[in-house]
Each structure stands twice: as structure tokens, then as C-alpha cells.
Amino acid sequence: PENPNFQGGYINAGSGASLDIRSSTFRDGYALRGGAIYAISGKSLHIENSRFEHNRSLLEGGVIELQSLNRFDMRGMNYFINNESPKGSSILLYSLQHFTVLGTSYFSSSLQASMLECNEVETIEATGLVFSRPSGSIETENSVPLSLPPTIPNNFESRQYAESLVRDEYLREKSLDLWNKYRRQFSVVEQSEGGLPSSERANSYLTSAWTIHNSQSITITHSRFSGLSAHDGAGLYIDSLTAKNRDLSKHQVTIRSSIFEYCIAKSQGAGLLSQNNPSLALSNNVFVMNEVTGGVAISCPNPPCTSVIENSIFLGNVASHSGAAIKWDDITPQIDHATVSFRNNLAFYGSNVSGVPHTILHLPSSIRYSNSVDPCIISDDDHWNNSTQWSFGCHAERTDDDNDTISPVLLDEFRSGAEVDHDLNFGVIDRYGQVIRTNEGQEMQLVADSRFPKVVMQNNRRVTHYGVCNFKGVRITAPPNQSFVADVATSI
């Protein structure tokens, strides 16, 4: 029918049902919900070594929609190819107790909707999921998918994989081309933009390939997110923003031995976006050449939240604004700098890691802060080829996490009424000692300490230019032979 009013194009399972589907093919199913399978208030669904192609639903669950089941298992080799629905183009889950994936399950769709959407699934344990957007035909005469990214072996090591990418001549050339394109744009972009124009490709899709809302325990291993596009979290988007009665002791998100590659997002986290998850652990992962908003974005508007990143590689990621590899706000993530490696990532601010304002620092006039690529970044063949260049980047000056004071500067031999006749730069600094170059137009004021009421400063207001204020030209009037202390005040 043109407008079906039924659920489940092939199977509609009611209360108490248990389904076991093995070595089957579901093609061209069509329904209002659950293009192939719909189940509500059942016991379980088991899928093994099956294919789901060109199924469609008008509302939700292009292939499968499940509500209030105890368990959903996928085992063996499964394919979800070119299925359609406005929400959950392949699978949509509501209020399940357990969702388990073992083996390999491929998801590929050219639609804007998420391919897999989980809502209030208590426990998720997934190994061997592969998500991709088709670049062309992905079927042969025998209906075997082509151009899908390979699965990840059980002995996967992120560093070995990253080094193999560095040796790959095609990838090396592609990465350097991307690097140089963005570097050129940085040098000509308008000041008011604070970075690069967003990629037009990021507008192609709206929703993450896999979205997870309000789950308690999530473990994802040996999975791959390749060539995906979305507004936020193109590869994977996990949040517990609206979870009711969160039991923080049970909440855990673990992602390990997985690859996020060639993803594009317009707003946050091209590879992964984590929002308000009380406990996040990332280990032995690779984030390679994710674009416009970088590899990982971590946000925690409703703390407490703890995020740990270790033994991972960030290679060739690009952000149009800030945080090409890792971007966080609200709560500082724990990054093991001894085991986390960064290489050839690029952003206007925070090519490797971007955070939030931490302190104000006096900056040496020898450091040039301008509308260009991050001054810490070097892009040339030597940088790419030198395997020892796994570094965190460079800093204006390393800051202590517990020190919120302004570094002291001695200004001597001033005559009362004279002007500061040389560059006197102060910058808004993050916890890594990086100037927050995206902070544009923030007002700062050089003022005398309250202990010195007779000291008067004129022409003492400035606004930040790429995160820096220059107080050259400030006029100072003070009693003769009196030393005094001045402060830099800001509304941050």
C-alpha cells in the first residue's frame, strides 16, 4: 500500500514473543513502523547471519523497531544495506534491558537518519559494528557489499595501525592536501569568523550513524565508523542529558579498539560526541582525518562527569574553529599524555586539544599571534615522515591547573603621566598553556590594585584580538617614587 497503517512489513510480534532469525534475507519490506520486523513487550529477538536490504518504514525503524523487550542479540555476519526511515533507518530500540552484538554487523545507508538508534537501553555490549555511507554502488550480482571498511582484528593496536597509515603513500598525499587547503584558508579568513567556513559536505546529513540516549552501561569494541557526515557526532553520539534518576555508580561508557575515520560534522565531534556521560573511557582508539569539528567532543553541562582518554592516536584531524583532535568544555578530561599521540591535527585554536579559559598570562612579544594557522603547527613532508613527532604541541607557557593568577610583569623606569611605549601583551590561556585564539572581542582592562588608590590609568581598556590584548599606549599617573601593582581584569 502507498500509506501502510500496520507495523512490521514481514513480522509483527506481540506480548511475550521470542524471535529467532538465522541465515535469512529480508528485502523490500514496507510498513508504518518496522519495515521488516516490529515487536513490542516481547521477550527477545535473536538475529544471526542475515541480510536486510531496501526495507522501508514511513515513521520509525526502517528494518526493525523494538519496544520494551528484555533482550536483543545479533551474532555472526549481518548486513543492513540501503534501508530507509526518517528515524532509525535500520534499527530503532526503545526501553530494552540488553542489546548485544557479537561478530560483524555492517550498516550502510545514504539517508540523513541515524542507522542505529538506542533509547533507554539499559545495557549495550557491541563488538564488530561497521558504519559507512556508500560512495557508489555497494552491491554486486551476488549482493555482496563493496566499499565497506574492513573489520578490526582482535589483536588491533592503534599505534601500529597509525604508523601503517603514515607509510601509506595515498593517505599521506591526501592528508597533506587537506592540511594545505585548510592552512591556506586560515591565512585569508575574515577576522570575525574566528576560523574556517564550515564544509558544505557537513550539511549533507543531519543525524549520527549511531545515536545512544540514556543508557546506563555501554561497551563498544572493535568497531569502525567510516566516511560519515552529520550536524553533530557523525560517527557516534552518546548522551544521558535527560536520564531519569541517574545512578552514577552504574553508569559507564567504554569505547576501545575502534576506528573513527573520514567523518564530517558541522557543529561538534565529527567522530564522537559525548554529552553529560558521568563516566567515559576511551582506550586504544584511532581518530584519523575527521573534518570540520575534529575527532572527539566532550561536553558535561550537568556534572559530575569523568572522562579518561588513553593509548589512542589522533592523526590528521581538522577543525574549522577549535579542537581538531579533542574538544571539551565544562569538565577537564583526563588525557594520558604518555600514551595518547597527536600528529598533523589542525585548528585555528587547539590543534590537538581545546578547552576553556583558565587564566590570563603575560605573553612575550616575540610570539606572533595573528589570523593564521595555529603557530604551534608545522606542515611539511619532514613533519609527516618523522615518526618521532608524536607530540602534544607547543604552548605559550605551561600552566598549573590550580594556579589562577596572572604571571607578574615588572614595568620599571616609568615617568608619571607617561604611556607604555612597547608591546605589553596578555592572553586568555587554557589549562594547556595555549592562547585561546578563538576568543575575539573580549574586553580586558588594566587597573591599579585597590591598595593604590592614587594610581590612575587612562586609555586602559582593550579587546582581545585572537585571544590577545596589547596594552601599549596605556597612560599611567602615580605619586613620585611609588611602586604599585596593576591587575588585568576581564569578564571571563
Short mmCIF file of C-alpha atoms in Angstrom, two decimals:
data_model
loop_
_atom_site.label_atom_id
_atom_site.label_comp_id
_atom_site.label_asym_id
_atom_site.label_seq_id
_atom_site.Cartn_x
_atom_site.Cartn_y
_atom_site.Cartn_z
CA PRO A 1 0.00 0.00 0.00
CA GLU A 2 1.04 3.58 -0.57
CA ASN A 3 0.44 4.58 3.07
CA PRO A 4 0.51 1.46 5.26
CA ASN A 5 -1.12 1.64 8.68
CA PHE A 6 0.41 -1.55 10.05
CA GLN A 7 3.60 -2.37 11.95
CA GLY A 8 6.15 -4.89 10.75
CA GLY A 9 6.41 -5.44 6.99
CA TYR A 10 7.12 -9.15 7.49
CA ILE A 11 6.85 -9.86 11.23
CA ASN A 12 4.73 -8.29 13.95
CA ALA A 13 5.42 -9.91 17.31
CA GLY A 14 3.20 -9.21 20.29
CA SER A 15 3.48 -9.57 24.04
CA GLY A 16 5.71 -12.37 25.34
CA ALA A 17 7.07 -13.42 21.94
CA SER A 18 10.63 -14.67 21.37
CA LEU A 19 12.00 -14.49 17.82
CA ASP A 20 15.00 -16.38 16.42
CA ILE A 21 16.08 -15.38 12.90
CA ARG A 22 19.04 -17.13 11.27
CA SER A 23 20.55 -17.15 7.76
CA SER A 24 17.63 -15.16 6.35
CA THR A 25 17.14 -12.28 3.93
CA PHE A 26 14.55 -9.54 4.32
CA ARG A 27 14.21 -7.36 1.24
CA ASP A 28 11.76 -4.63 0.20
CA GLY A 29 9.70 -4.74 3.38
CA TYR A 30 7.36 -1.78 3.92
CA ALA A 31 5.36 -0.64 6.97
CA LEU A 32 4.38 2.33 9.09
CA ARG A 33 6.86 1.19 11.77
CA GLY A 34 9.42 -1.57 11.45
CA GLY A 35 9.84 -2.04 7.71
CA ALA A 36 10.65 -5.73 8.22
CA ILE A 37 10.16 -6.52 11.94
CA TYR A 38 8.15 -4.92 14.71
CA ALA A 39 7.97 -6.24 18.27
CA ILE A 40 6.57 -4.77 21.47
CA SER A 41 6.57 -6.12 25.03
CA GLY A 42 8.23 -9.33 23.89
CA LYS A 43 10.93 -11.45 25.49
CA SER A 44 13.76 -11.44 22.96
CA LEU A 45 14.95 -11.15 19.37
CA HIS A 46 17.96 -13.10 18.08
CA ILE A 47 19.43 -12.38 14.63
CA GLU A 48 22.32 -14.33 13.12
CA ASN A 49 23.98 -14.30 9.67
CA SER A 50 21.17 -12.41 7.97
CA ARG A 51 20.70 -9.64 5.42
CA PHE A 52 18.29 -6.70 5.42
CA GLU A 53 18.14 -4.69 2.18
CA HIS A 54 15.90 -1.93 0.83
CA ASN A 55 13.35 -2.14 3.62
CA ARG A 56 11.36 0.99 4.42
CA SER A 57 9.09 2.47 7.09
CA LEU A 58 7.18 5.72 6.99
CA LEU A 59 7.84 6.71 10.61
CA GLU A 60 10.45 4.69 12.51
CA GLY A 61 12.69 1.65 12.19
CA GLY A 62 13.46 1.07 8.52
CA VAL A 63 14.18 -2.60 9.27
CA ILE A 64 13.48 -3.23 12.96
CA GLU A 65 11.61 -1.41 15.69
CA LEU A 66 11.62 -2.94 19.18
CA GLN A 67 9.90 -1.62 22.28
CA SER A 68 10.08 -2.92 25.85
CA LEU A 69 11.93 -6.16 25.13
CA ASN A 70 14.19 -7.95 27.56
CA ARG A 71 16.96 -8.79 25.10
CA PHE A 72 18.11 -8.19 21.51
CA ASP A 73 21.12 -10.14 20.22
CA MET A 74 22.94 -10.01 16.89
CA ARG A 75 25.54 -12.69 16.15
CA GLY A 76 27.67 -13.71 13.19
CA MET A 77 27.72 -11.71 9.94
CA ASN A 78 24.77 -9.39 9.37
CA TYR A 79 24.18 -6.71 6.72
CA PHE A 80 21.86 -3.69 6.85
CA ILE A 81 22.08 -2.10 3.41
CA ASN A 82 20.13 0.86 1.99
CA ASN A 83 17.18 0.70 4.33
CA GLU A 84 15.02 3.80 4.80
CA SER A 85 13.16 5.57 7.60
CA PRO A 86 13.01 9.13 8.97
CA LYS A 87 14.19 7.77 12.34
CA GLY A 88 16.46 4.77 12.73
CA SER A 89 16.91 3.88 9.05
CA SER A 90 17.91 0.34 10.05
CA ILE A 91 17.14 -0.24 13.75
CA LEU A 92 15.22 1.70 16.39
CA LEU A 93 15.18 0.50 20.02
CA TYR A 94 13.06 1.74 22.92
CA SER A 95 13.30 0.65 26.56
CA LEU A 96 15.26 -2.58 26.24
CA GLN A 97 17.14 -4.30 29.03
CA HIS A 98 20.04 -5.72 26.97
CA PHE A 99 21.40 -5.15 23.46
CA THR A 100 24.34 -7.38 22.47
CA VAL A 101 26.32 -7.58 19.22
CA LEU A 102 28.99 -10.23 18.57
CA GLY A 103 30.59 -10.94 15.20
CA THR A 104 30.30 -8.33 12.46
CA SER A 105 27.30 -6.21 11.55
CA TYR A 106 27.56 -3.83 8.61
CA PHE A 107 25.37 -0.73 8.35
CA SER A 108 25.34 1.41 5.22
CA SER A 109 22.79 3.98 4.12
CA SER A 110 22.76 7.20 2.16
CA LEU A 111 19.87 8.71 4.13
CA GLN A 112 20.01 11.50 6.69
CA ALA A 113 18.56 9.44 9.54
CA SER A 114 20.65 7.53 12.04
CA MET A 115 21.21 3.91 11.04
CA LEU A 116 21.00 2.62 14.61
CA GLU A 117 19.20 4.49 17.39
CA CYS A 118 19.02 3.30 21.00
CA ASN A 119 16.73 4.99 23.52
CA GLU A 120 16.86 3.99 27.21
CA VAL A 121 18.55 0.66 26.54
CA GLU A 122 19.85 -0.40 29.92
CA THR A 123 22.97 -2.33 28.81
CA ILE A 124 24.75 -2.21 25.43
CA GLU A 125 27.64 -4.56 24.62
CA ALA A 126 28.73 -4.29 20.98
CA THR A 127 31.70 -5.76 19.16
CA GLY A 128 32.32 -5.58 15.42
CA LEU A 129 29.91 -2.89 14.25
CA VAL A 130 30.83 -1.17 10.98
CA PHE A 131 29.09 2.00 9.79
CA SER A 132 29.67 3.73 6.44
CA ARG A 133 27.99 5.94 3.89
CA PRO A 134 28.07 4.45 0.37
CA SER A 135 30.19 6.36 -2.12
CA GLY A 136 28.66 4.45 -5.02
CA SER A 137 27.13 1.08 -5.71
CA ILE A 138 27.69 -1.24 -2.77
CA GLU A 139 26.27 -4.44 -4.25
CA THR A 140 27.41 -6.98 -6.81
CA GLU A 141 25.33 -9.50 -8.73
CA ASN A 142 25.66 -11.79 -5.73
CA SER A 143 24.53 -9.00 -3.42
CA VAL A 144 27.87 -8.85 -1.62
CA PRO A 145 28.66 -5.37 -0.21
CA LEU A 146 31.54 -3.50 -1.74
CA SER A 147 33.50 -0.48 -0.50
CA LEU A 148 32.61 -1.17 3.12
CA PRO A 149 35.51 -0.62 5.51
CA PRO A 150 37.20 -3.78 6.80
CA THR A 151 36.54 -5.18 10.22
CA ILE A 152 39.04 -4.75 13.03
CA PRO A 153 41.09 -7.76 14.15
CA ASN A 154 41.05 -8.90 17.76
CA ASN A 155 44.75 -8.06 18.13
CA PHE A 156 44.24 -4.49 16.90
CA GLU A 157 46.85 -2.00 18.15
CA SER A 158 46.13 1.67 17.50
CA ARG A 159 49.79 2.72 17.25
CA GLN A 160 50.67 0.03 14.72
CA TYR A 161 47.65 0.96 12.65
CA ALA A 162 48.50 4.66 12.75
CA GLU A 163 52.09 4.01 11.71
CA SER A 164 50.84 1.96 8.77
CA LEU A 165 48.73 4.94 7.73
CA VAL A 166 51.79 7.17 7.84
CA ARG A 167 53.56 4.77 5.49
CA ASP A 168 50.56 4.68 3.15
CA GLU A 169 51.52 6.90 0.21
CA TYR A 170 47.96 7.62 -0.93
CA LEU A 171 46.76 8.58 2.55
CA ARG A 172 49.87 10.65 3.14
CA GLU A 173 49.23 12.66 -0.04
CA LYS A 174 45.52 13.05 0.75
CA SER A 175 46.21 14.21 4.29
CA LEU A 176 48.80 16.77 3.23
CA ASP A 177 46.44 18.11 0.54
CA LEU A 178 43.72 18.55 3.16
CA TRP A 179 46.22 20.12 5.53
CA ASN A 180 47.45 22.65 2.98
CA LYS A 181 43.91 23.52 1.85
CA TYR A 182 42.89 24.45 5.38
CA ARG A 183 46.17 26.20 6.11
CA ARG A 184 45.64 28.46 3.10
CA GLN A 185 42.08 29.23 4.19
CA PHE A 186 43.30 30.11 7.68
CA SER A 187 45.54 32.77 6.22
CA VAL A 188 42.74 34.57 4.38
CA VAL A 189 39.66 34.02 6.53
CA GLU A 190 37.91 37.11 7.86
CA GLN A 191 38.66 38.06 11.46
CA SER A 192 35.01 37.95 12.51
CA GLU A 193 34.70 34.31 11.52
CA GLY A 194 37.34 33.18 14.01
CA GLY A 195 38.22 30.17 11.86
CA LEU A 196 37.30 28.35 8.69
CA PRO A 197 33.99 28.33 6.88
CA SER A 198 32.09 25.10 7.56
CA SER A 199 32.38 22.40 4.96
CA GLU A 200 29.41 22.18 2.64
CA ARG A 201 29.64 18.42 2.93
CA ALA A 202 28.68 18.62 6.60
CA ASN A 203 25.22 19.74 5.54
CA SER A 204 24.58 16.50 3.64
CA TYR A 205 23.38 14.55 6.70
CA LEU A 206 21.71 15.59 9.91
CA THR A 207 21.99 12.66 12.30
CA SER A 208 24.77 10.47 13.67
CA ALA A 209 25.22 6.99 12.28
CA TRP A 210 24.64 5.57 15.78
CA THR A 211 22.85 7.54 18.48
CA ILE A 212 22.52 6.35 22.08
CA HIS A 213 20.30 8.18 24.56
CA ASN A 214 20.10 7.50 28.30
CA SER A 215 21.76 4.09 28.64
CA GLN A 216 23.41 3.00 31.87
CA SER A 217 26.22 0.71 30.68
CA ILE A 218 27.75 0.95 27.20
CA THR A 219 30.73 -1.06 25.92
CA ILE A 220 31.77 -0.69 22.27
CA THR A 221 34.85 -2.51 20.96
CA HIS A 222 36.47 -3.34 17.61
CA SER A 223 34.03 -1.14 15.69
CA ARG A 224 34.54 1.18 12.75
CA PHE A 225 32.91 4.47 11.80
CA SER A 226 33.94 5.48 8.29
CA GLY A 227 33.04 8.30 5.92
CA LEU A 228 30.03 9.54 7.90
CA SER A 229 28.51 13.02 7.96
CA ALA A 230 26.16 14.77 10.39
CA HIS A 231 25.47 18.00 12.21
CA ASP A 232 26.86 16.57 15.49
CA GLY A 233 28.73 13.36 16.29
CA ALA A 234 28.74 11.99 12.76
CA GLY A 235 30.05 8.58 13.78
CA LEU A 236 28.70 8.09 17.31
CA TYR A 237 26.61 10.31 19.58
CA ILE A 238 26.10 9.25 23.21
CA ASP A 239 24.23 11.29 25.81
CA SER A 240 22.45 10.95 29.13
CA LEU A 241 21.13 14.50 29.18
CA THR A 242 17.58 13.57 30.13
CA ALA A 243 18.18 10.35 32.04
CA LYS A 244 15.79 10.00 34.98
CA ASN A 245 17.18 9.19 38.43
CA ARG A 246 20.70 8.56 37.16
CA ASP A 247 22.60 6.03 39.25
CA LEU A 248 26.12 7.33 38.70
CA SER A 249 27.68 4.21 40.22
CA LYS A 250 26.29 2.09 37.38
CA HIS A 251 26.85 4.47 34.50
CA GLN A 252 29.85 3.64 32.33
CA VAL A 253 30.67 4.32 28.67
CA THR A 254 33.68 2.37 27.37
CA ILE A 255 34.94 2.60 23.80
CA ARG A 256 38.12 0.76 22.86
CA SER A 257 39.99 -0.68 19.90
CA SER A 258 37.82 1.22 17.41
CA ILE A 259 38.45 3.46 14.42
CA PHE A 260 36.76 6.77 13.58
CA GLU A 261 37.87 7.91 10.13
CA TYR A 262 36.95 10.47 7.45
CA CYS A 263 33.86 11.67 9.33
CA ILE A 264 32.48 15.18 8.89
CA ALA A 265 30.36 17.16 11.35
CA LYS A 266 29.24 20.76 11.18
CA SER A 267 28.94 21.50 14.89
CA GLN A 268 30.62 19.08 17.35
CA GLY A 269 32.63 15.88 17.29
CA ALA A 270 32.96 14.54 13.76
CA GLY A 271 33.98 11.13 15.09
CA LEU A 272 32.42 11.02 18.57
CA LEU A 273 30.25 13.35 20.63
CA SER A 274 29.79 12.54 24.33
CA GLN A 275 27.32 14.68 26.27
CA ASN A 276 26.76 14.54 30.00
CA ASN A 277 28.01 11.00 30.48
CA PRO A 278 29.11 10.56 34.11
CA SER A 279 31.89 8.12 33.19
CA LEU A 280 33.59 7.92 29.77
CA ALA A 281 36.66 5.79 28.99
CA LEU A 282 38.38 5.85 25.57
CA SER A 283 41.28 3.46 25.03
CA ASN A 284 43.28 2.10 22.08
CA ASN A 285 41.25 4.04 19.50
CA VAL A 286 42.27 5.80 16.29
CA PHE A 287 40.77 9.07 15.06
CA VAL A 288 42.04 9.80 11.58
CA MET A 289 41.21 12.66 9.22
CA ASN A 290 37.91 13.67 10.74
CA GLU A 291 36.95 17.08 9.48
CA VAL A 292 35.40 20.47 10.33
CA THR A 293 34.86 19.72 14.04
CA GLY A 294 37.61 17.21 14.74
CA GLY A 295 37.76 13.79 16.35
CA VAL A 296 36.18 13.86 19.83
CA ALA A 297 33.94 16.41 21.55
CA ILE A 298 33.14 16.04 25.26
CA SER A 299 30.50 18.17 26.96
CA CYS A 300 29.18 17.98 30.51
CA PRO A 301 26.60 20.69 31.26
CA ASN A 302 25.26 18.66 34.24
CA PRO A 303 28.25 17.38 36.24
CA PRO A 304 29.72 15.31 37.73
CA CYS A 305 31.44 13.76 34.73
CA THR A 306 34.73 11.90 34.40
CA SER A 307 36.36 11.32 31.02
CA VAL A 308 39.58 9.32 30.53
CA ILE A 309 41.47 9.10 27.22
CA GLU A 310 44.49 6.82 26.93
CA ASN A 311 46.59 4.84 24.47
CA SER A 312 44.98 6.43 21.41
CA ILE A 313 46.06 8.10 18.19
CA PHE A 314 44.76 11.33 16.63
CA LEU A 315 46.08 11.72 13.09
CA GLY A 316 45.30 14.42 10.52
CA ASN A 317 42.06 15.69 12.08
CA VAL A 318 40.91 19.20 11.15
CA ALA A 319 38.61 21.69 12.91
CA SER A 320 37.33 24.90 11.37
CA HIS A 321 37.23 26.60 14.77
CA SER A 322 38.83 24.77 17.71
CA GLY A 323 39.82 21.32 18.95
CA ALA A 324 40.82 19.34 15.88
CA ALA A 325 41.60 16.17 17.84
CA ILE A 326 39.84 16.69 21.19
CA LYS A 327 37.44 19.45 22.22
CA TRP A 328 35.97 19.70 25.70
CA ASP A 329 34.05 22.14 27.86
CA ASP A 330 32.81 22.25 31.45
CA ILE A 331 34.95 19.42 32.92
CA THR A 332 38.62 18.73 32.13
CA PRO A 333 39.14 15.22 30.72
CA GLN A 334 41.99 13.08 31.99
CA ILE A 335 44.31 12.67 28.99
CA ASP A 336 47.25 10.31 29.44
CA HIS A 337 49.84 12.30 27.51
CA ALA A 338 52.33 9.45 27.83
CA THR A 339 50.16 7.14 25.72
CA VAL A 340 47.95 9.49 23.68
CA SER A 341 49.60 10.67 20.47
CA PHE A 342 48.79 13.60 18.21
CA ARG A 343 50.04 14.12 14.68
CA ASN A 344 49.24 16.66 11.97
CA ASN A 345 45.98 17.83 13.51
CA LEU A 346 44.94 21.35 12.54
CA ALA A 347 42.69 24.03 14.05
CA PHE A 348 42.57 27.77 14.46
CA TYR A 349 42.92 27.15 18.21
CA GLY A 350 43.82 23.88 19.94
CA SER A 351 45.04 21.80 17.03
CA ASN A 352 45.35 18.86 19.40
CA VAL A 353 43.22 19.79 22.42
CA SER A 354 40.98 22.78 23.11
CA GLY A 355 39.36 23.63 26.42
CA VAL A 356 38.02 26.65 28.28
CA PRO A 357 39.63 29.82 29.70
CA HIS A 358 41.82 29.11 32.70
CA THR A 359 43.92 32.18 33.39
CA ILE A 360 45.48 35.31 31.92
CA LEU A 361 49.16 35.19 31.05
CA HIS A 362 51.74 37.76 30.07
CA LEU A 363 52.94 36.82 26.61
CA PRO A 364 56.40 37.55 25.26
CA SER A 365 56.30 39.98 22.37
CA SER A 366 58.40 37.57 20.33
CA ILE A 367 55.40 35.23 19.94
CA ARG A 368 53.35 36.20 16.92
CA TYR A 369 49.59 35.81 17.31
CA SER A 370 47.71 36.58 14.15
CA ASN A 371 44.97 35.42 11.84
CA SER A 372 46.71 32.31 10.60
CA VAL A 373 47.07 28.65 11.36
CA ASP A 374 47.91 27.71 14.94
CA PRO A 375 51.52 28.95 15.41
CA CYS A 376 52.42 25.64 17.04
CA ILE A 377 51.83 23.75 13.80
CA ILE A 378 54.35 22.88 11.12
CA SER A 379 53.21 21.23 7.91
CA ASP A 380 55.75 19.72 5.58
CA ASP A 381 56.97 16.36 4.38
CA ASP A 382 59.59 16.12 7.12
CA HIS A 383 56.94 16.59 9.80
CA TRP A 384 54.80 13.86 8.25
CA ASN A 385 57.66 11.41 7.72
CA ASN A 386 59.31 11.82 11.10
CA SER A 387 57.72 9.05 13.17
CA THR A 388 59.08 10.58 16.38
CA GLN A 389 56.85 13.64 16.01
CA TRP A 390 54.03 12.29 18.16
CA SER A 391 53.72 15.38 20.31
CA PHE A 392 51.18 17.34 22.30
CA GLY A 393 52.07 20.61 20.61
CA CYS A 394 53.63 23.82 21.86
CA HIS A 395 52.38 26.30 24.44
CA ALA A 396 52.79 29.93 25.40
CA GLU A 397 53.70 28.72 28.85
CA ARG A 398 52.63 25.65 30.75
CA THR A 399 50.06 26.48 33.43
CA ASP A 400 49.37 24.80 36.75
CA ASP A 401 45.80 23.52 36.99
CA ASP A 402 45.49 25.01 40.48
CA ASN A 403 47.05 28.37 39.67
CA ASP A 404 44.63 31.03 38.50
CA THR A 405 46.94 34.01 38.97
CA ILE A 406 48.34 36.32 36.33
CA SER A 407 52.05 35.94 35.75
CA PRO A 408 53.88 39.01 37.17
CA VAL A 409 55.48 41.54 34.85
CA LEU A 410 57.92 44.24 36.03
CA LEU A 411 57.46 47.65 34.42
CA ASP A 412 60.16 49.99 35.73
CA GLU A 413 61.57 53.46 34.87
CA PHE A 414 58.16 54.93 34.12
CA ARG A 415 57.55 58.65 34.47
CA SER A 416 54.16 59.65 35.91
CA GLY A 417 51.84 60.54 33.04
CA ALA A 418 53.87 58.58 30.52
CA GLU A 419 52.48 55.95 28.19
CA VAL A 420 53.55 52.34 27.89
CA ASP A 421 55.69 52.64 24.78
CA HIS A 422 56.15 48.97 23.89
CA ASP A 423 54.01 45.90 23.33
CA LEU A 424 52.51 44.65 26.57
CA ASN A 425 50.54 41.53 25.61
CA PHE A 426 48.25 39.48 27.82
CA GLY A 427 46.44 36.41 26.57
CA VAL A 428 43.48 34.30 27.65
CA ILE A 429 45.05 30.91 28.32
CA ASP A 430 43.60 27.43 28.68
CA ARG A 431 44.88 24.73 31.04
CA TYR A 432 47.43 23.59 28.48
CA GLY A 433 49.09 26.99 28.20
CA GLN A 434 47.56 27.66 24.79
CA VAL A 435 46.23 31.07 23.84
CA ILE A 436 42.50 30.72 23.17
CA ARG A 437 42.75 32.35 19.77
CA THR A 438 39.03 32.00 19.07
CA ASN A 439 38.30 34.44 21.92
CA GLU A 440 37.65 37.58 19.89
CA GLY A 441 36.36 40.92 21.16
CA GLN A 442 36.51 40.10 24.89
CA GLU A 443 37.21 43.26 26.87
CA MET A 444 40.16 43.47 29.25
CA GLN A 445 41.14 46.36 31.47
CA LEU A 446 44.46 47.26 33.09
CA VAL A 447 43.65 48.65 36.55
CA ALA A 448 45.63 49.62 39.62
CA ASP A 449 45.30 47.36 42.62
CA SER A 450 42.85 48.67 45.23
CA ARG A 451 45.75 49.14 47.67
CA PHE A 452 46.97 52.03 45.50
CA PRO A 453 44.03 54.44 45.18
CA LYS A 454 46.19 57.33 43.95
CA VAL A 455 47.33 55.49 40.84
CA VAL A 456 45.28 56.46 37.80
CA MET A 457 45.28 54.71 34.43
CA GLN A 458 43.90 56.16 31.23
CA ASN A 459 43.28 54.58 27.84
CA ASN A 460 43.39 51.29 29.69
CA ARG A 461 40.65 49.26 28.00
CA ARG A 462 41.34 46.81 25.22
CA VAL A 463 39.54 43.98 23.45
CA THR A 464 41.07 40.64 22.61
CA HIS A 465 42.36 40.08 19.11
CA TYR A 466 42.76 36.34 18.57
CA GLY A 467 42.80 35.92 22.33
CA VAL A 468 45.42 38.61 22.99
CA CYS A 469 45.21 42.16 24.38
CA ASN A 470 48.02 44.65 23.81
CA PHE A 471 48.15 47.43 26.41
CA LYS A 472 50.68 49.55 24.55
CA GLY A 473 49.67 53.20 24.91
CA VAL A 474 48.16 52.98 28.41
CA ARG A 475 48.83 56.25 30.32
CA ILE A 476 49.80 55.84 33.97
CA THR A 477 49.73 58.62 36.59
CA ALA A 478 51.15 57.83 40.02
CA PRO A 479 52.79 59.55 43.02
CA PRO A 480 56.56 60.04 42.57
CA ASN A 481 58.84 57.17 43.54
CA GLN A 482 55.95 54.90 44.46
CA SER A 483 55.84 51.28 43.36
CA PHE A 484 52.41 49.85 42.75
CA VAL A 485 50.63 46.74 41.49
CA ALA A 486 48.28 46.65 38.50
CA ASP A 487 45.87 43.89 37.55
CA VAL A 488 44.36 42.73 34.28
CA ALA A 489 40.61 42.37 34.68
CA THR A 490 38.31 40.50 32.35
CA SER A 491 34.68 39.42 32.39
CA ILE A 492 35.53 35.77 31.62
#
